Every structure is written in C-alpha cells, then in structure tokens.
Amino acid sequence: MNSKGSLRKFLDFSPLLPRALQITASGHLLMSVREQGEAFPLNSKSCRQLIVMDLKGKPIHTYEYSNKRNRLFSLVVRIATSSRGDIYLVDRETLDGHGCVAALSYPNKIKWRYSGNNNITSDRFCPGDIIIRNTDTIIVTDVDNALIHILNISGLVTNYIDTSKQGISFPHMICLGVDELLWIGCSTQEDTSDRAMLYSLKY
C-alpha cells in the first residue's frame, strides 16, 4: 500500500496461503504459509512453512522439517524477531487455539518450546500474540486464561500478568509503545454481541 492507500501485488504464494508476516531489523521478510483447505487436522500432504526472503521477495531459507523429517511446527500464526535476528513464533496446534511459543535455530531446529506453566495455571496454554522487548524479554498473550506470560530468551517464565485483575478478558493482540505502555487488543467469546476492547497498561 502506498501513501495514497492504493494496493499493489508484491508477492504471490499461490497455491499456498500466507498467514503471519514479520520484517526483521536486518531487512529480511519472514512469512508463514500453509496449504489451502482446513487447517486441522494435519496430514502427510500438509505444507507448513516459514519462508525467509529478502525485501524483493527472493527466498533465502525455508523452515519446515528437522533433519529427522519431523515437522517443526503445526501452524505459525505470529512471528517476532529480536534485534539480533533470533526468530520466535506462536505455533497453533489445535483448532481451539491451543499451542506453544517456539524459538527457531538455523537451519532447521527448534531451540526450545514453551507450552505454559502449571505454577501459573493448569489450563491449556492459548497463545495469541508475541513481542520482543529489547533483546532479552519475550511477552506473550494467553487468550483464554486472561494472562500475559513474560519469558527470558531461554523460554523460562520470569513473570506474568493476570489481566482479569484489571478487568481485561481474552487478551489477544499486543504492542509495546515507545512510552512503555503495553497496548492489548482483546477478542470476544463466540455468539456474543460484546465489542472487542483495546486497553493500555503501564509495563
């Protein structure tokens, strides 16, 4: 989109469907893609990739399988990168939105996975969005549990925020402003007329 609001085609991933997008500090474009049709359950023909490209759209590297031909992820719905180029993602593993946060390691490994912490809640982890603060803090929303998990770069919990105590339900999207305000966009329950809300918290 240009400054006048006009759209033009930049990349065509057909027949695959683009899902998550991220531009790195070093000028690379990251895009997750999947095959057409229902996202779940996965089968032998499912194509779940994270493609690294230059800003002209030329492919540089593709993440999909480990050396042992195991899938690296199920459905990448969010991508975040640090200033050092580390790649973190939200991997949705079920139709209900349950999943994990994972750190990628070049060329085809998962460095670690975080699937929630029983000391915080015994309910299943439902990651919605992910951001990186500075270079050493990972902030993840946990939609169904009204939580925000704060991790270090090793995938260990250092803190958490119970957003229900601030009257915030279903925290989904998240953004950290230059004034250190944490902006939280919320989703709503299905079959409800409630409006989705936007909140800000002092981080």
mmCIF file of C-alpha atoms in Angstrom:
data_model
loop_
_atom_site.group_PDB
_atom_site.id
_atom_site.type_symbol
_atom_site.label_atom_id
_atom_site.label_comp_id
_atom_site.label_asym_id
_atom_site.label_seq_id
_atom_site.Cartn_x
_atom_site.Cartn_y
_atom_site.Cartn_z
ATOM 1 C CA MET A 1 0.000 0.000 0.000
ATOM 2 C CA ASN A 2 1.336 3.444 -0.905
ATOM 3 C CA SER A 3 0.774 6.739 0.914
ATOM 4 C CA LYS A 4 -2.437 7.295 -1.059
ATOM 5 C CA GLY A 5 -3.926 3.980 0.051
ATOM 6 C CA SER A 6 -3.535 2.183 -3.273
ATOM 7 C CA LEU A 7 -2.697 -1.523 -3.195
ATOM 8 C CA ARG A 8 -0.398 -3.464 -5.482
ATOM 9 C CA LYS A 9 0.598 -7.099 -5.563
ATOM 10 C CA PHE A 10 4.031 -7.704 -4.098
ATOM 11 C CA LEU A 11 4.292 -11.481 -3.678
ATOM 12 C CA ASP A 12 2.084 -14.366 -4.754
ATOM 13 C CA PHE A 13 2.361 -17.541 -2.680
ATOM 14 C CA SER A 14 -0.357 -19.398 -4.601
ATOM 15 C CA PRO A 15 -1.420 -22.156 -4.153
ATOM 16 C CA LEU A 16 -0.244 -21.689 -0.545
ATOM 17 C CA LEU A 17 -1.959 -19.284 1.856
ATOM 18 C CA PRO A 18 0.114 -16.606 3.655
ATOM 19 C CA ARG A 19 -0.526 -16.366 7.399
ATOM 20 C CA ALA A 20 1.995 -14.468 9.565
ATOM 21 C CA LEU A 21 4.350 -11.693 8.467
ATOM 22 C CA GLN A 22 7.403 -10.088 10.064
ATOM 23 C CA ILE A 23 10.162 -7.766 8.836
ATOM 24 C CA THR A 24 13.474 -8.156 10.659
ATOM 25 C CA ALA A 25 15.873 -5.426 11.749
ATOM 26 C CA SER A 26 18.361 -6.740 9.169
ATOM 27 C CA GLY A 27 15.873 -6.279 6.333
ATOM 28 C CA HIS A 28 14.556 -9.801 5.839
ATOM 29 C CA LEU A 29 10.922 -10.674 5.261
ATOM 30 C CA LEU A 30 9.504 -13.661 7.174
ATOM 31 C CA MET A 31 6.250 -15.254 6.035
ATOM 32 C CA SER A 32 4.460 -18.359 7.280
ATOM 33 C CA VAL A 33 2.367 -20.247 4.738
ATOM 34 C CA ARG A 34 0.103 -23.262 4.672
ATOM 35 C CA GLU A 35 -1.856 -25.304 2.160
ATOM 36 C CA GLN A 36 -5.428 -24.445 1.216
ATOM 37 C CA GLY A 37 -8.362 -26.111 2.969
ATOM 38 C CA GLU A 38 -8.966 -26.833 6.641
ATOM 39 C CA ALA A 39 -6.015 -26.100 8.916
ATOM 40 C CA PHE A 40 -6.612 -29.138 11.136
ATOM 41 C CA PRO A 41 -6.015 -31.996 11.387
ATOM 42 C CA LEU A 42 -2.641 -32.131 9.671
ATOM 43 C CA ASN A 43 -1.841 -34.962 7.282
ATOM 44 C CA SER A 44 1.079 -36.122 5.154
ATOM 45 C CA LYS A 45 0.189 -33.596 2.440
ATOM 46 C CA SER A 46 0.026 -30.602 4.784
ATOM 47 C CA CYS A 47 2.546 -27.874 3.974
ATOM 48 C CA ARG A 48 3.517 -25.691 6.934
ATOM 49 C CA GLN A 49 6.485 -23.459 6.202
ATOM 50 C CA LEU A 50 8.205 -20.317 7.416
ATOM 51 C CA ILE A 51 9.975 -18.658 4.498
ATOM 52 C CA VAL A 52 12.829 -16.180 4.898
ATOM 53 C CA MET A 53 13.141 -13.733 1.985
ATOM 54 C CA ASP A 54 14.886 -10.522 1.075
ATOM 55 C CA LEU A 55 12.760 -7.404 0.685
ATOM 56 C CA LYS A 56 12.360 -8.113 -3.023
ATOM 57 C CA GLY A 57 10.753 -11.450 -2.213
ATOM 58 C CA LYS A 58 13.678 -13.688 -3.180
ATOM 59 C CA PRO A 59 13.681 -16.811 -0.958
ATOM 60 C CA ILE A 60 16.737 -17.221 1.271
ATOM 61 C CA HIS A 61 15.752 -20.106 3.543
ATOM 62 C CA THR A 62 12.712 -22.221 4.388
ATOM 63 C CA TYR A 63 11.899 -23.784 7.772
ATOM 64 C CA GLU A 64 9.615 -26.819 7.672
ATOM 65 C CA TYR A 65 11.250 -30.088 8.773
ATOM 66 C CA SER A 66 14.055 -31.132 11.109
ATOM 67 C CA ASN A 67 16.956 -33.313 9.968
ATOM 68 C CA LYS A 68 14.851 -36.319 11.008
ATOM 69 C CA ARG A 69 11.944 -35.126 8.831
ATOM 70 C CA ASN A 70 9.786 -34.164 11.802
ATOM 71 C CA ARG A 71 7.609 -31.099 11.388
ATOM 72 C CA LEU A 72 8.998 -28.065 13.156
ATOM 73 C CA PHE A 73 5.545 -26.566 13.751
ATOM 74 C CA SER A 74 1.822 -27.030 13.111
ATOM 75 C CA LEU A 75 0.502 -23.578 12.173
ATOM 76 C CA VAL A 76 2.577 -20.438 12.655
ATOM 77 C CA VAL A 77 0.150 -17.602 13.410
ATOM 78 C CA ARG A 78 2.561 -14.963 14.774
ATOM 79 C CA ILE A 79 6.259 -14.235 14.274
ATOM 80 C CA ALA A 80 8.566 -11.975 16.287
ATOM 81 C CA THR A 81 12.273 -11.275 15.931
ATOM 82 C CA SER A 82 14.883 -9.711 18.172
ATOM 83 C CA SER A 83 17.379 -7.077 17.071
ATOM 84 C CA ARG A 84 19.937 -9.895 16.953
ATOM 85 C CA GLY A 85 17.867 -11.790 14.397
ATOM 86 C CA ASP A 86 16.520 -14.501 16.701
ATOM 87 C CA ILE A 87 13.163 -15.843 15.478
ATOM 88 C CA TYR A 88 10.290 -16.636 17.842
ATOM 89 C CA LEU A 89 6.833 -17.782 16.852
ATOM 90 C CA VAL A 90 3.375 -18.693 18.074
ATOM 91 C CA ASP A 91 2.569 -22.213 16.909
ATOM 92 C CA ARG A 92 -1.114 -23.111 16.962
ATOM 93 C CA GLU A 93 -1.525 -26.852 17.489
ATOM 94 C CA THR A 94 -5.305 -27.284 17.674
ATOM 95 C CA LEU A 95 -8.418 -25.802 16.114
ATOM 96 C CA ASP A 96 -9.311 -24.363 19.537
ATOM 97 C CA GLY A 97 -6.181 -22.209 19.537
ATOM 98 C CA HIS A 98 -4.051 -24.170 21.993
ATOM 99 C CA GLY A 99 -0.374 -24.276 21.205
ATOM 100 C CA CYS A 100 3.091 -23.121 22.176
ATOM 101 C CA VAL A 101 5.746 -20.487 21.717
ATOM 102 C CA ALA A 102 8.908 -21.694 19.996
ATOM 103 C CA ALA A 103 12.378 -20.361 19.239
ATOM 104 C CA LEU A 104 13.901 -21.333 15.899
ATOM 105 C CA SER A 105 17.524 -22.259 15.380
ATOM 106 C CA TYR A 106 19.091 -22.106 11.910
ATOM 107 C CA PRO A 107 18.947 -24.107 9.722
ATOM 108 C CA ASN A 108 16.177 -26.475 10.849
ATOM 109 C CA LYS A 109 15.873 -26.868 14.614
ATOM 110 C CA ILE A 110 13.593 -25.796 17.420
ATOM 111 C CA LYS A 111 15.771 -24.317 20.176
ATOM 112 C CA TRP A 112 13.001 -24.553 22.788
ATOM 113 C CA ARG A 113 9.234 -24.680 23.197
ATOM 114 C CA TYR A 114 7.086 -23.101 25.897
ATOM 115 C CA SER A 115 3.613 -24.602 26.416
ATOM 116 C CA GLY A 116 2.553 -22.747 29.552
ATOM 117 C CA ASN A 117 3.420 -23.129 33.216
ATOM 118 C CA ASN A 118 1.403 -25.139 35.740
ATOM 119 C CA ASN A 119 2.518 -22.804 38.521
ATOM 120 C CA ILE A 120 0.568 -20.047 36.770
ATOM 121 C CA THR A 121 -2.450 -22.028 35.539
ATOM 122 C CA SER A 122 -3.257 -25.678 34.950
ATOM 123 C CA ASP A 123 -5.460 -24.782 31.971
ATOM 124 C CA ARG A 124 -4.076 -25.297 28.494
ATOM 125 C CA PHE A 125 -1.920 -22.547 27.026
ATOM 126 C CA CYS A 126 -3.669 -20.497 24.337
ATOM 127 C CA PRO A 127 -1.051 -18.119 22.885
ATOM 128 C CA GLY A 128 -2.370 -15.240 20.814
ATOM 129 C CA ASP A 129 0.434 -12.795 20.090
ATOM 130 C CA ILE A 130 4.124 -12.316 20.824
ATOM 131 C CA ILE A 131 6.500 -9.358 21.035
ATOM 132 C CA ILE A 132 10.152 -8.929 21.984
ATOM 133 C CA ARG A 133 11.150 -6.173 24.407
ATOM 134 C CA ASN A 134 14.754 -5.038 23.979
ATOM 135 C CA THR A 135 16.704 -8.242 23.303
ATOM 136 C CA ASP A 136 16.024 -10.352 26.348
ATOM 137 C CA THR A 137 12.302 -10.319 27.172
ATOM 138 C CA ILE A 138 9.529 -12.198 25.370
ATOM 139 C CA ILE A 139 5.939 -11.146 26.057
ATOM 140 C CA VAL A 140 3.095 -13.497 25.073
ATOM 141 C CA THR A 141 -0.667 -13.219 25.483
ATOM 142 C CA ASP A 142 -2.611 -16.234 26.761
ATOM 143 C CA VAL A 143 -6.077 -15.534 25.379
ATOM 144 C CA ASP A 144 -8.416 -17.971 27.118
ATOM 145 C CA ASN A 145 -6.685 -17.698 30.504
ATOM 146 C CA ALA A 146 -6.568 -13.860 30.637
ATOM 147 C CA LEU A 147 -2.812 -13.908 31.191
ATOM 148 C CA ILE A 148 0.329 -12.376 29.792
ATOM 149 C CA HIS A 149 3.424 -14.569 30.139
ATOM 150 C CA ILE A 150 6.841 -12.911 30.347
ATOM 151 C CA LEU A 151 9.764 -15.139 29.337
ATOM 152 C CA ASN A 152 13.503 -14.801 29.023
ATOM 153 C CA ILE A 153 15.319 -15.741 25.824
ATOM 154 C CA SER A 154 15.757 -19.297 27.133
ATOM 155 C CA GLY A 155 11.984 -19.773 27.248
ATOM 156 C CA LEU A 156 11.698 -19.646 31.047
ATOM 157 C CA VAL A 157 8.985 -17.683 32.845
ATOM 158 C CA THR A 158 10.243 -14.646 34.727
ATOM 159 C CA ASN A 159 6.877 -13.054 35.485
ATOM 160 C CA TYR A 160 3.249 -12.915 34.416
ATOM 161 C CA ILE A 161 0.295 -10.518 34.420
ATOM 162 C CA ASP A 162 -3.215 -11.639 35.333
ATOM 163 C CA THR A 163 -5.197 -9.253 33.136
ATOM 164 C CA SER A 164 -8.506 -10.305 34.702
ATOM 165 C CA LYS A 165 -7.479 -8.294 37.782
ATOM 166 C CA GLN A 166 -7.592 -5.204 35.555
ATOM 167 C CA GLY A 167 -10.936 -6.260 34.109
ATOM 168 C CA ILE A 168 -9.343 -7.390 30.839
ATOM 169 C CA SER A 169 -10.690 -10.611 29.320
ATOM 170 C CA PHE A 170 -9.369 -12.520 26.300
ATOM 171 C CA PRO A 171 -6.123 -10.537 25.753
ATOM 172 C CA HIS A 172 -5.137 -11.292 22.179
ATOM 173 C CA MET A 173 -3.031 -8.758 20.257
ATOM 174 C CA ILE A 174 -0.229 -6.901 21.990
ATOM 175 C CA CYS A 175 2.080 -3.985 21.244
ATOM 176 C CA LEU A 176 4.642 -2.084 23.310
ATOM 177 C CA GLY A 177 4.633 1.680 22.705
ATOM 178 C CA VAL A 178 7.624 3.998 22.854
ATOM 179 C CA ASP A 179 6.292 5.268 26.180
ATOM 180 C CA GLU A 180 6.484 1.704 27.599
ATOM 181 C CA LEU A 181 2.701 1.383 27.542
ATOM 182 C CA LEU A 182 1.534 -2.142 26.801
ATOM 183 C CA TRP A 183 -1.374 -1.992 24.354
ATOM 184 C CA ILE A 184 -3.694 -5.003 24.488
ATOM 185 C CA GLY A 185 -6.334 -5.775 21.896
ATOM 186 C CA CYS A 186 -8.953 -8.227 23.132
ATOM 187 C CA SER A 187 -11.124 -10.777 21.383
ATOM 188 C CA THR A 188 -14.618 -11.810 22.494
ATOM 189 C CA GLN A 189 -16.498 -15.029 23.032
ATOM 190 C CA GLU A 190 -18.342 -16.542 20.105
ATOM 191 C CA ASP A 191 -22.079 -15.892 19.832
ATOM 192 C CA THR A 192 -21.886 -12.627 21.758
ATOM 193 C CA SER A 193 -22.694 -9.058 20.814
ATOM 194 C CA ASP A 194 -19.936 -7.698 23.066
ATOM 195 C CA ARG A 195 -17.478 -5.369 21.390
ATOM 196 C CA ALA A 196 -13.786 -6.165 21.385
ATOM 197 C CA MET A 197 -11.852 -3.719 23.565
ATOM 198 C CA LEU A 198 -8.431 -2.047 23.447
ATOM 199 C CA TYR A 199 -6.565 -1.402 26.706
ATOM 200 C CA SER A 200 -3.238 0.058 27.762
ATOM 201 C CA LEU A 201 -1.174 -0.947 30.793
ATOM 202 C CA LYS A 202 1.990 0.566 32.191
ATOM 203 C CA TYR A 203 4.637 -2.121 31.716
#
